[in-house]
mmCIF file of C-alpha atoms in Angstrom:
data_model
loop_
_atom_site.group_PDB
_atom_site.id
_atom_site.type_symbol
_atom_site.label_atom_id
_atom_site.label_comp_id
_atom_site.label_asym_id
_atom_site.label_seq_id
_atom_site.Cartn_x
_atom_site.Cartn_y
_atom_site.Cartn_z
ATOM 1 C CA ASN A 1 64.333 115.056 97.047
ATOM 2 C CA PRO A 2 62.478 117.951 98.707
ATOM 3 C CA HIS A 3 62.132 120.089 95.560
ATOM 4 C CA ARG A 4 62.299 118.220 92.264
ATOM 5 C CA HIS A 5 62.407 121.449 90.268
ATOM 6 C CA LEU A 6 65.905 122.028 91.612
ATOM 7 C CA TYR A 7 67.390 119.073 89.791
ATOM 8 C CA ASN A 8 67.732 117.792 86.247
ATOM 9 C CA ASP A 9 66.770 114.094 86.387
ATOM 10 C CA ASP A 10 69.416 112.968 83.910
ATOM 11 C CA ALA A 11 72.185 114.956 85.535
ATOM 12 C CA PHE A 12 71.278 113.658 88.982
ATOM 13 C CA SER A 13 70.618 110.049 88.023
ATOM 14 C CA ASP A 14 73.346 108.867 90.415
ATOM 15 C CA HIS A 15 71.921 110.776 93.403
ATOM 16 C CA ILE A 16 70.239 108.640 96.050
ATOM 17 C CA ALA A 17 68.502 109.389 99.340
ATOM 18 C CA HIS A 18 70.407 106.835 101.395
ATOM 19 C CA ASN A 19 73.224 104.367 100.937
ATOM 20 C CA GLY A 20 73.297 100.934 102.517
ATOM 21 C CA GLY A 21 76.274 99.555 100.659
ATOM 22 C CA GLY A 22 78.198 101.973 98.514
ATOM 23 C CA GLY A 23 75.318 103.028 96.270
ATOM 24 C CA ILE A 24 75.050 101.999 92.651
ATOM 25 C CA ASP A 25 78.723 102.363 91.907
ATOM 26 C CA GLY A 26 80.090 103.181 95.355
ATOM 27 C CA GLN A 27 80.242 106.892 94.524
ATOM 28 C CA SER A 28 76.614 107.991 94.396
ATOM 29 C CA ILE A 29 75.893 111.416 95.883
ATOM 30 C CA LEU A 30 73.489 111.310 98.821
ATOM 31 C CA THR A 31 70.561 113.724 98.539
ATOM 32 C CA PRO A 32 67.680 114.574 100.876
ATOM 33 C CA SER A 33 64.232 113.091 100.430
ATOM 34 C CA GLN A 34 61.005 115.072 100.230
ATOM 35 C CA ASP A 35 59.832 113.179 103.330
ATOM 36 C CA GLN A 36 62.672 114.635 105.377
ATOM 37 C CA ALA A 37 61.505 118.139 104.480
ATOM 38 C CA HIS A 38 57.777 117.531 104.868
ATOM 39 C CA LYS A 39 57.640 115.684 108.214
ATOM 40 C CA THR A 40 58.282 118.705 110.364
ATOM 41 C CA HIS A 41 58.133 119.398 114.062
ATOM 42 C CA ASN A 42 56.428 122.769 113.974
ATOM 43 C CA TRP A 43 54.349 122.912 110.787
ATOM 44 C CA ASP A 44 50.902 124.468 111.054
ATOM 45 C CA PRO A 45 48.711 122.650 108.480
ATOM 46 C CA ILE A 46 45.864 125.132 108.963
ATOM 47 C CA ASN A 47 47.728 128.391 108.388
ATOM 48 C CA LEU A 48 50.426 126.719 106.246
ATOM 49 C CA GLU A 49 53.329 128.192 108.162
ATOM 50 C CA LEU A 50 56.180 127.152 110.435
ATOM 51 C CA HIS A 51 56.128 128.117 114.096
ATOM 52 C CA GLU A 52 59.190 128.580 116.271
ATOM 53 C CA VAL A 53 57.775 126.003 118.711
ATOM 54 C CA ASP A 54 55.297 123.251 117.912
ATOM 55 C CA LYS A 55 51.944 123.862 119.600
ATOM 56 C CA MET A 56 52.028 120.296 120.982
ATOM 57 C CA GLU A 57 55.544 120.649 122.438
ATOM 58 C CA VAL A 58 55.908 119.812 126.137
ATOM 59 C CA PRO A 59 58.370 121.355 128.658
ATOM 60 C CA TRP A 60 61.268 119.034 129.480
ATOM 61 C CA ASN A 61 60.279 118.466 133.111
ATOM 62 C CA GLU A 62 56.791 117.416 132.024
ATOM 63 C CA LYS A 63 57.932 114.872 129.446
ATOM 64 C CA ARG A 64 57.481 111.194 130.235
ATOM 65 C CA ASP A 65 60.577 109.134 130.988
ATOM 66 C CA LYS A 66 59.863 106.454 128.394
ATOM 67 C CA VAL A 67 61.119 105.258 125.021
ATOM 68 C CA TYR A 68 58.346 106.008 122.535
ATOM 69 C CA TRP A 69 57.709 104.730 119.017
ATOM 70 C CA ARG A 70 54.725 104.329 116.693
ATOM 71 C CA GLY A 71 54.822 103.177 113.079
ATOM 72 C CA ALA A 72 53.806 100.736 110.367
ATOM 73 C CA THR A 73 54.935 97.148 109.807
ATOM 74 C CA THR A 74 57.281 98.039 106.949
ATOM 75 C CA GLY A 75 60.767 96.651 106.741
ATOM 76 C CA GLY A 76 62.110 95.542 103.375
ATOM 77 C CA GLY A 77 61.947 92.557 101.069
ATOM 78 C CA ASN A 78 60.644 89.246 102.378
ATOM 79 C CA HIS A 79 63.429 87.197 100.812
ATOM 80 C CA PRO A 80 63.843 84.385 101.494
ATOM 81 C CA ALA A 81 60.187 83.783 102.333
ATOM 82 C CA GLY A 82 59.610 84.022 106.067
ATOM 83 C CA PHE A 83 62.284 86.668 106.690
ATOM 84 C CA SER A 84 59.871 89.457 107.661
ATOM 85 C CA PRO A 85 60.013 88.707 111.426
ATOM 86 C CA GLN A 86 63.658 89.857 111.246
ATOM 87 C CA TYR A 87 62.784 93.334 109.955
ATOM 88 C CA GLN A 88 64.219 96.062 112.175
ATOM 89 C CA ARG A 89 60.881 97.353 113.398
ATOM 90 C CA HIS A 90 59.425 93.902 114.030
ATOM 91 C CA ARG A 91 62.404 92.849 116.136
ATOM 92 C CA PHE A 92 62.287 95.980 118.266
ATOM 93 C CA VAL A 93 58.533 95.948 118.867
ATOM 94 C CA ARG A 94 58.684 92.262 119.847
ATOM 95 C CA MET A 95 61.550 92.942 122.243
ATOM 96 C CA ALA A 96 59.998 96.094 123.734
ATOM 97 C CA SER A 97 56.556 94.554 124.251
ATOM 98 C CA SER A 98 57.671 91.103 125.367
ATOM 99 C CA ASN A 99 55.942 89.623 128.408
ATOM 100 C CA SER A 100 58.799 87.210 129.013
ATOM 101 C CA THR A 101 59.850 86.662 132.622
ATOM 102 C CA SER A 102 63.393 85.751 131.566
ATOM 103 C CA ALA A 103 66.092 87.742 133.358
ATOM 104 C CA HIS A 104 67.656 90.708 131.579
ATOM 105 C CA PRO A 105 70.860 92.357 132.910
ATOM 106 C CA LEU A 106 70.753 96.045 133.825
ATOM 107 C CA THR A 107 73.640 98.257 134.954
ATOM 108 C CA PHE A 108 72.964 101.522 136.771
ATOM 109 C CA ALA A 109 74.460 104.019 139.216
ATOM 110 C CA HIS A 110 73.521 103.550 142.869
ATOM 111 C CA PRO A 111 72.545 105.827 144.408
ATOM 112 C CA PRO A 112 71.347 107.301 141.100
ATOM 113 C CA SER A 113 71.178 110.877 142.431
ATOM 114 C CA SER A 114 74.904 110.988 143.235
ATOM 115 C CA PRO A 115 76.546 113.834 141.235
ATOM 116 C CA SER A 116 79.588 111.709 140.381
ATOM 117 C CA ALA A 117 77.607 108.474 139.863
ATOM 118 C CA SER A 118 80.857 106.572 140.406
ATOM 119 C CA HIS A 119 79.344 103.428 141.899
ATOM 120 C CA TYR A 120 77.603 101.151 139.425
ATOM 121 C CA ILE A 121 75.905 97.844 140.065
ATOM 122 C CA THR A 122 74.465 95.192 137.769
ATOM 123 C CA THR A 123 71.431 93.064 138.440
ATOM 124 C CA THR A 124 68.930 91.029 136.444
ATOM 125 C CA ILE A 125 65.296 92.004 135.974
ATOM 126 C CA PRO A 126 62.408 90.243 134.208
ATOM 127 C CA GLN A 127 62.047 91.486 130.640
ATOM 128 C CA GLN A 128 58.360 92.125 131.195
ATOM 129 C CA SER A 129 59.043 94.497 134.100
ATOM 130 C CA LEU A 130 61.604 96.506 132.146
ATOM 131 C CA ASN A 131 59.279 96.895 129.193
ATOM 132 C CA THR A 132 56.346 97.980 131.348
ATOM 133 C CA GLU A 133 58.410 100.645 133.102
ATOM 134 C CA ILE A 134 60.583 101.897 130.222
ATOM 135 C CA MET A 135 58.944 101.191 126.857
ATOM 136 C CA ASP A 136 55.918 102.508 124.988
ATOM 137 C CA THR A 137 56.253 101.133 121.455
ATOM 138 C CA ALA A 138 53.646 99.726 119.091
ATOM 139 C CA PHE A 139 52.621 99.256 115.491
ATOM 140 C CA VAL A 140 49.702 101.374 114.308
ATOM 141 C CA LYS A 141 49.338 100.155 110.728
ATOM 142 C CA VAL A 142 49.604 96.766 109.017
ATOM 143 C CA VAL A 143 51.518 96.580 105.737
ATOM 144 C CA ALA A 144 51.928 93.310 103.777
ATOM 145 C CA ALA A 145 50.603 91.037 106.528
ATOM 146 C CA GLU A 146 50.648 88.128 104.085
ATOM 147 C CA SER A 147 54.460 88.143 104.125
ATOM 148 C CA TYR A 148 54.538 87.391 107.859
ATOM 149 C CA PRO A 149 54.580 83.667 108.763
ATOM 150 C CA GLY A 150 51.078 82.852 109.926
ATOM 151 C CA GLY A 151 49.562 85.945 108.331
ATOM 152 C CA LEU A 152 47.709 88.792 110.027
ATOM 153 C CA LYS A 153 46.705 86.830 113.141
ATOM 154 C CA ALA A 154 50.277 85.771 113.884
ATOM 155 C CA LEU A 155 51.536 89.308 113.226
ATOM 156 C CA LYS A 156 49.117 90.762 115.778
ATOM 157 C CA ASP A 157 49.735 87.960 118.270
ATOM 158 C CA ASP A 158 53.497 88.518 118.188
ATOM 159 C CA HIS A 159 53.528 92.329 118.345
ATOM 160 C CA ARG A 160 51.843 95.118 120.241
ATOM 161 C CA PHE A 161 49.394 97.247 118.233
ATOM 162 C CA SER A 162 47.895 100.599 119.173
ATOM 163 C CA SER A 163 45.949 103.456 117.610
ATOM 164 C CA ALA A 164 47.573 105.957 115.236
ATOM 165 C CA VAL A 165 48.585 109.275 116.794
ATOM 166 C CA PRO A 166 49.530 112.734 115.484
ATOM 167 C CA LEU A 167 53.246 113.383 115.243
ATOM 168 C CA GLY A 168 52.911 115.932 118.054
ATOM 169 C CA VAL A 169 52.086 113.208 120.584
ATOM 170 C CA HIS A 170 55.743 112.177 120.402
ATOM 171 C CA TRP A 171 56.798 115.402 122.101
ATOM 172 C CA LYS A 172 55.322 114.139 125.384
ATOM 173 C CA TYR A 173 58.248 111.719 125.712
ATOM 174 C CA LYS A 174 61.962 112.236 126.367
ATOM 175 C CA TYR A 175 63.217 109.348 124.232
ATOM 176 C CA LEU A 176 62.032 109.178 120.613
ATOM 177 C CA LEU A 177 63.046 106.002 118.822
ATOM 178 C CA ASP A 178 63.956 106.468 115.169
ATOM 179 C CA ILE A 179 64.209 103.187 113.303
ATOM 180 C CA ASP A 180 64.456 102.113 109.648
ATOM 181 C CA GLY A 181 61.406 100.890 107.787
ATOM 182 C CA MET A 182 61.385 100.035 104.086
ATOM 183 C CA GLY A 183 64.358 102.391 103.871
ATOM 184 C CA TYR A 184 65.723 105.207 106.023
ATOM 185 C CA SER A 185 63.431 106.862 108.561
ATOM 186 C CA ALA A 186 62.054 110.237 107.452
ATOM 187 C CA ARG A 187 61.111 111.377 110.964
ATOM 188 C CA PHE A 188 64.628 112.016 112.222
ATOM 189 C CA MET A 189 64.694 115.702 111.265
ATOM 190 C CA ALA A 190 61.381 116.325 113.036
ATOM 191 C CA PHE A 191 62.652 114.528 116.137
ATOM 192 C CA LEU A 192 65.796 116.669 116.156
ATOM 193 C CA ALA A 193 63.690 119.833 115.928
ATOM 194 C CA SER A 194 61.706 118.820 119.006
ATOM 195 C CA ASP A 195 62.745 119.259 122.635
ATOM 196 C CA SER A 196 63.103 115.480 123.015
ATOM 197 C CA VAL A 197 66.066 113.201 122.237
ATOM 198 C CA PRO A 198 66.145 111.001 119.115
ATOM 199 C CA VAL A 199 67.474 107.479 119.667
ATOM 200 C CA LYS A 200 68.489 106.491 116.156
ATOM 201 C CA MET A 201 69.108 103.020 114.741
ATOM 202 C CA THR A 202 69.940 102.914 111.047
ATOM 203 C CA VAL A 203 72.016 100.828 108.660
ATOM 204 C CA TYR A 204 72.075 103.626 106.095
ATOM 205 C CA GLU A 205 74.433 106.447 105.304
ATOM 206 C CA GLU A 206 72.408 109.616 104.656
ATOM 207 C CA PHE A 207 73.207 113.026 103.211
ATOM 208 C CA PHE A 208 73.841 114.492 106.683
ATOM 209 C CA SER A 209 75.785 111.553 108.163
ATOM 210 C CA ASP A 210 79.092 113.436 108.117
ATOM 211 C CA TRP A 211 77.526 116.615 109.491
ATOM 212 C CA ILE A 212 76.049 115.281 112.722
ATOM 213 C CA GLU A 213 77.680 113.824 115.840
ATOM 214 C CA PRO A 214 76.304 110.827 117.787
ATOM 215 C CA TRP A 215 76.090 111.285 121.564
ATOM 216 C CA VAL A 216 76.160 115.054 120.946
ATOM 217 C CA HIS A 217 73.089 115.630 118.765
ATOM 218 C CA PHE A 218 71.350 112.259 119.173
ATOM 219 C CA ILE A 219 71.779 108.870 120.855
ATOM 220 C CA PRO A 220 72.939 106.064 118.528
ATOM 221 C CA LEU A 221 71.502 102.562 118.888
ATOM 222 C CA SER A 222 72.949 99.315 117.573
ATOM 223 C CA SER A 223 70.974 96.946 115.361
ATOM 224 C CA SER A 224 70.670 94.486 118.266
ATOM 225 C CA TYR A 225 68.942 97.117 120.469
ATOM 226 C CA ALA A 226 70.321 95.313 123.515
ATOM 227 C CA GLU A 227 71.818 98.446 125.093
ATOM 228 C CA ILE A 228 68.599 100.464 125.117
ATOM 229 C CA TYR A 229 67.783 99.512 128.716
ATOM 230 C CA ASN A 230 71.228 100.550 129.981
ATOM 231 C CA ILE A 231 71.002 103.801 128.008
ATOM 232 C CA TYR A 232 67.774 104.583 129.811
ATOM 233 C CA ALA A 233 69.223 103.673 133.217
ATOM 234 C CA TYR A 234 72.292 105.855 132.620
ATOM 235 C CA PHE A 235 70.320 109.000 131.795
ATOM 236 C CA SER A 236 67.111 108.522 133.778
ATOM 237 C CA GLY A 237 68.187 106.239 136.615
ATOM 238 C CA PRO A 238 67.031 102.699 137.441
ATOM 239 C CA PRO A 239 63.347 101.804 137.045
ATOM 240 C CA PRO A 240 61.434 100.625 140.175
ATOM 241 C CA SER A 241 61.983 96.943 139.399
ATOM 242 C CA ALA A 242 65.771 97.475 139.450
ATOM 243 C CA LEU A 243 65.687 99.107 142.885
ATOM 244 C CA ASN A 244 63.521 96.271 144.185
ATOM 245 C CA ALA A 245 65.890 93.693 142.710
ATOM 246 C CA VAL A 246 68.830 95.037 144.766
ATOM 247 C CA ASN A 247 66.718 95.638 147.898
ATOM 248 C CA SER A 248 67.436 99.359 147.744
ATOM 249 C CA SER A 249 65.921 101.556 150.431
ATOM 250 C CA LEU A 250 65.167 104.029 147.619
ATOM 251 C CA ALA A 251 62.423 101.672 146.409
ATOM 252 C CA THR A 252 60.206 102.860 149.271
ATOM 253 C CA LEU A 253 60.364 106.497 148.116
ATOM 254 C CA PRO A 254 57.728 108.003 145.784
ATOM 255 C CA THR A 255 58.311 107.207 142.100
ATOM 256 C CA ASN A 256 58.866 110.869 141.224
ATOM 257 C CA SER A 257 61.358 111.401 144.039
ATOM 258 C CA LYS A 258 64.617 113.074 142.946
ATOM 259 C CA GLU A 259 66.609 110.559 144.983
ATOM 260 C CA ARG A 260 65.407 107.803 142.652
ATOM 261 C CA LYS A 261 66.480 109.647 139.502
ATOM 262 C CA SER A 262 69.823 110.437 137.940
ATOM 263 C CA VAL A 263 69.902 114.226 138.183
ATOM 264 C CA GLU A 264 73.186 114.535 136.310
ATOM 265 C CA GLY A 265 72.051 111.989 133.715
ATOM 266 C CA ASP A 266 68.892 113.970 133.067
ATOM 267 C CA ARG A 267 70.963 117.133 132.579
ATOM 268 C CA LYS A 268 73.123 115.335 130.026
ATOM 269 C CA LEU A 269 70.037 114.022 128.236
ATOM 270 C CA LYS A 270 68.559 117.518 128.085
ATOM 271 C CA ARG A 271 71.837 118.852 126.671
ATOM 272 C CA ILE A 272 71.648 116.315 123.839
ATOM 273 C CA ALA A 273 68.079 117.426 123.127
ATOM 274 C CA ARG A 274 69.175 121.085 122.994
ATOM 275 C CA ALA A 275 72.225 120.341 120.836
ATOM 276 C CA GLY A 276 70.148 118.328 118.378
ATOM 277 C CA LYS A 277 67.574 121.097 118.165
ATOM 278 C CA GLU A 278 70.297 123.689 117.532
ATOM 279 C CA TRP A 279 71.866 121.463 114.850
ATOM 280 C CA LYS A 280 68.513 121.212 113.102
ATOM 281 C CA LYS A 281 68.070 125.019 113.200
ATOM 282 C CA THR A 282 71.564 125.785 111.884
ATOM 283 C CA VAL A 283 72.700 122.798 109.785
ATOM 284 C CA GLY A 284 69.619 120.700 109.024
ATOM 285 C CA ARG A 285 67.541 123.513 107.549
ATOM 286 C CA GLU A 286 65.476 123.131 104.397
ATOM 287 C CA LEU A 287 67.984 125.410 102.697
ATOM 288 C CA ASP A 288 70.790 123.020 103.661
ATOM 289 C CA MET A 289 68.784 120.149 102.156
ATOM 290 C CA GLU A 290 68.444 122.096 98.924
ATOM 291 C CA ASP A 291 72.154 122.879 98.813
ATOM 292 C CA SER A 292 73.509 119.464 99.783
ATOM 293 C CA PRO A 293 73.384 117.832 96.303
ATOM 294 C CA TRP A 294 75.418 120.687 94.818
ATOM 295 C CA SER A 295 78.399 120.119 97.067
ATOM 296 C CA GLY A 296 81.164 118.267 95.277
ATOM 297 C CA LEU A 297 79.358 118.173 91.949
ATOM 298 C CA ASP A 298 81.391 117.968 88.780
ATOM 299 C CA PHE A 299 79.376 120.111 86.388
ATOM 300 C CA GLY A 300 81.521 119.145 83.405
ATOM 301 C CA PRO A 301 80.079 115.654 82.913
ATOM 302 C CA MET A 302 76.607 117.012 83.626
ATOM 303 C CA ILE A 303 76.602 119.266 80.560
ATOM 304 C CA GLY A 304 79.111 117.402 78.411
ATOM 305 C CA MET A 305 81.841 120.049 78.627
ATOM 306 C CA ARG A 306 85.605 119.652 78.583
ATOM 307 C CA TRP A 307 87.110 121.997 81.133
ATOM 308 C CA ASP A 308 90.337 123.684 79.990
ATOM 309 C CA LEU A 309 91.933 127.116 80.109
ATOM 310 C CA ASN A 310 90.653 128.092 76.656
ATOM 311 C CA PHE A 311 87.058 127.049 77.245
ATOM 312 C CA GLU A 312 84.345 129.710 76.987
ATOM 313 C CA LEU A 313 81.014 129.018 78.642
ATOM 314 C CA PRO A 314 78.233 129.027 75.976
ATOM 315 C CA PHE A 315 75.614 130.886 77.968
ATOM 316 C CA GLN A 316 73.186 130.729 75.086
ATOM 317 C CA SER A 317 72.971 126.953 75.533
ATOM 318 C CA PHE A 318 71.590 127.301 79.057
ATOM 319 C CA LEU A 319 67.979 127.753 80.062
ATOM 320 C CA ILE A 320 67.796 129.322 83.503
ATOM 321 C CA VAL A 321 64.555 128.630 85.305
ATOM 322 C CA ALA A 322 63.790 130.722 88.367
ATOM 323 C CA PRO A 323 62.297 128.709 91.246
ATOM 324 C CA SER A 324 58.679 129.257 92.120
ATOM 325 C CA SER A 325 58.328 131.698 95.008
ATOM 326 C CA SER A 326 55.422 129.671 96.365
ATOM 327 C CA SER A 327 57.487 126.545 96.924
ATOM 328 C CA VAL A 328 61.091 127.635 97.495
ATOM 329 C CA ALA A 329 62.758 130.167 99.731
ATOM 330 C CA PRO A 330 64.075 133.284 97.902
ATOM 331 C CA THR A 331 67.646 132.196 98.661
ATOM 332 C CA SER A 332 67.302 129.001 96.607
ATOM 333 C CA ARG A 333 69.442 128.557 93.535
ATOM 334 C CA PRO A 334 67.917 128.681 90.039
ATOM 335 C CA THR A 335 67.753 125.497 88.007
ATOM 336 C CA TYR A 336 70.277 124.941 85.210
ATOM 337 C CA VAL A 337 69.047 122.540 82.556
#
């Protein structure tokens, strides 16, 4: 959780950061993680303060029309032995960096610049071409290479690797992939706070799952990832290889030509980015993270009380600890232990 001093460990023993299958007893209370509070979009590590806009943020029209992801080779437990190639991140990076010439179907509006975009066509395009034009995903750190069949060499042969980058480099791209690692992804809140659009794939229920709306505040992605290419084509228009595949006259126009892009799709994508940013500012605040575990709590079991009409609260049995002003906002609740 973001601020451990807010919680009594015994009282909150059934609070978890994410839930993949009903929690310990199916009724665990979901709480934020410290990573979700610390990986921020606009934190100044030099002056130790938050800015309204991250200094590395990029105007929407200057962002690159690509799906971007960087991360480590984490993914879960390698059981049975040899399962690690099926980790979520491994599967996506292999798919998004594949040099296969096998045909992949793509559906898109043609012409893409039509306001109504009522005419859609489907064609097949080599996987390699789609990845070159749409994807920019790579591992930047190796974790537990020995669990991958064939070891480190096989891991690097099967996946694209690149250099580590600051979080702010992500803001250069319109589509920010958010994908599970060993557990939930802690970057989602930072992605929401940016002016880009998070594309989120998760198998977990998190503390904010009931507060946020897919396709309004972010773009959801299935665990197969198969629809990612059509998502891109819907919002950004067909890549060059798609126009060439259908012998479109638009293929002869410059790559940055408006006629080759989905103007209405880009507006919709930008609206999702704005809505997600507003959600983060109004609902996904640090204060909301601090408050979320208190919602729905039954304080009776926590302090061993029996609630009835004749009960008088024994204030002398409580120790009230004021939160440190250096680590918590003044509006934070005190700790009851």
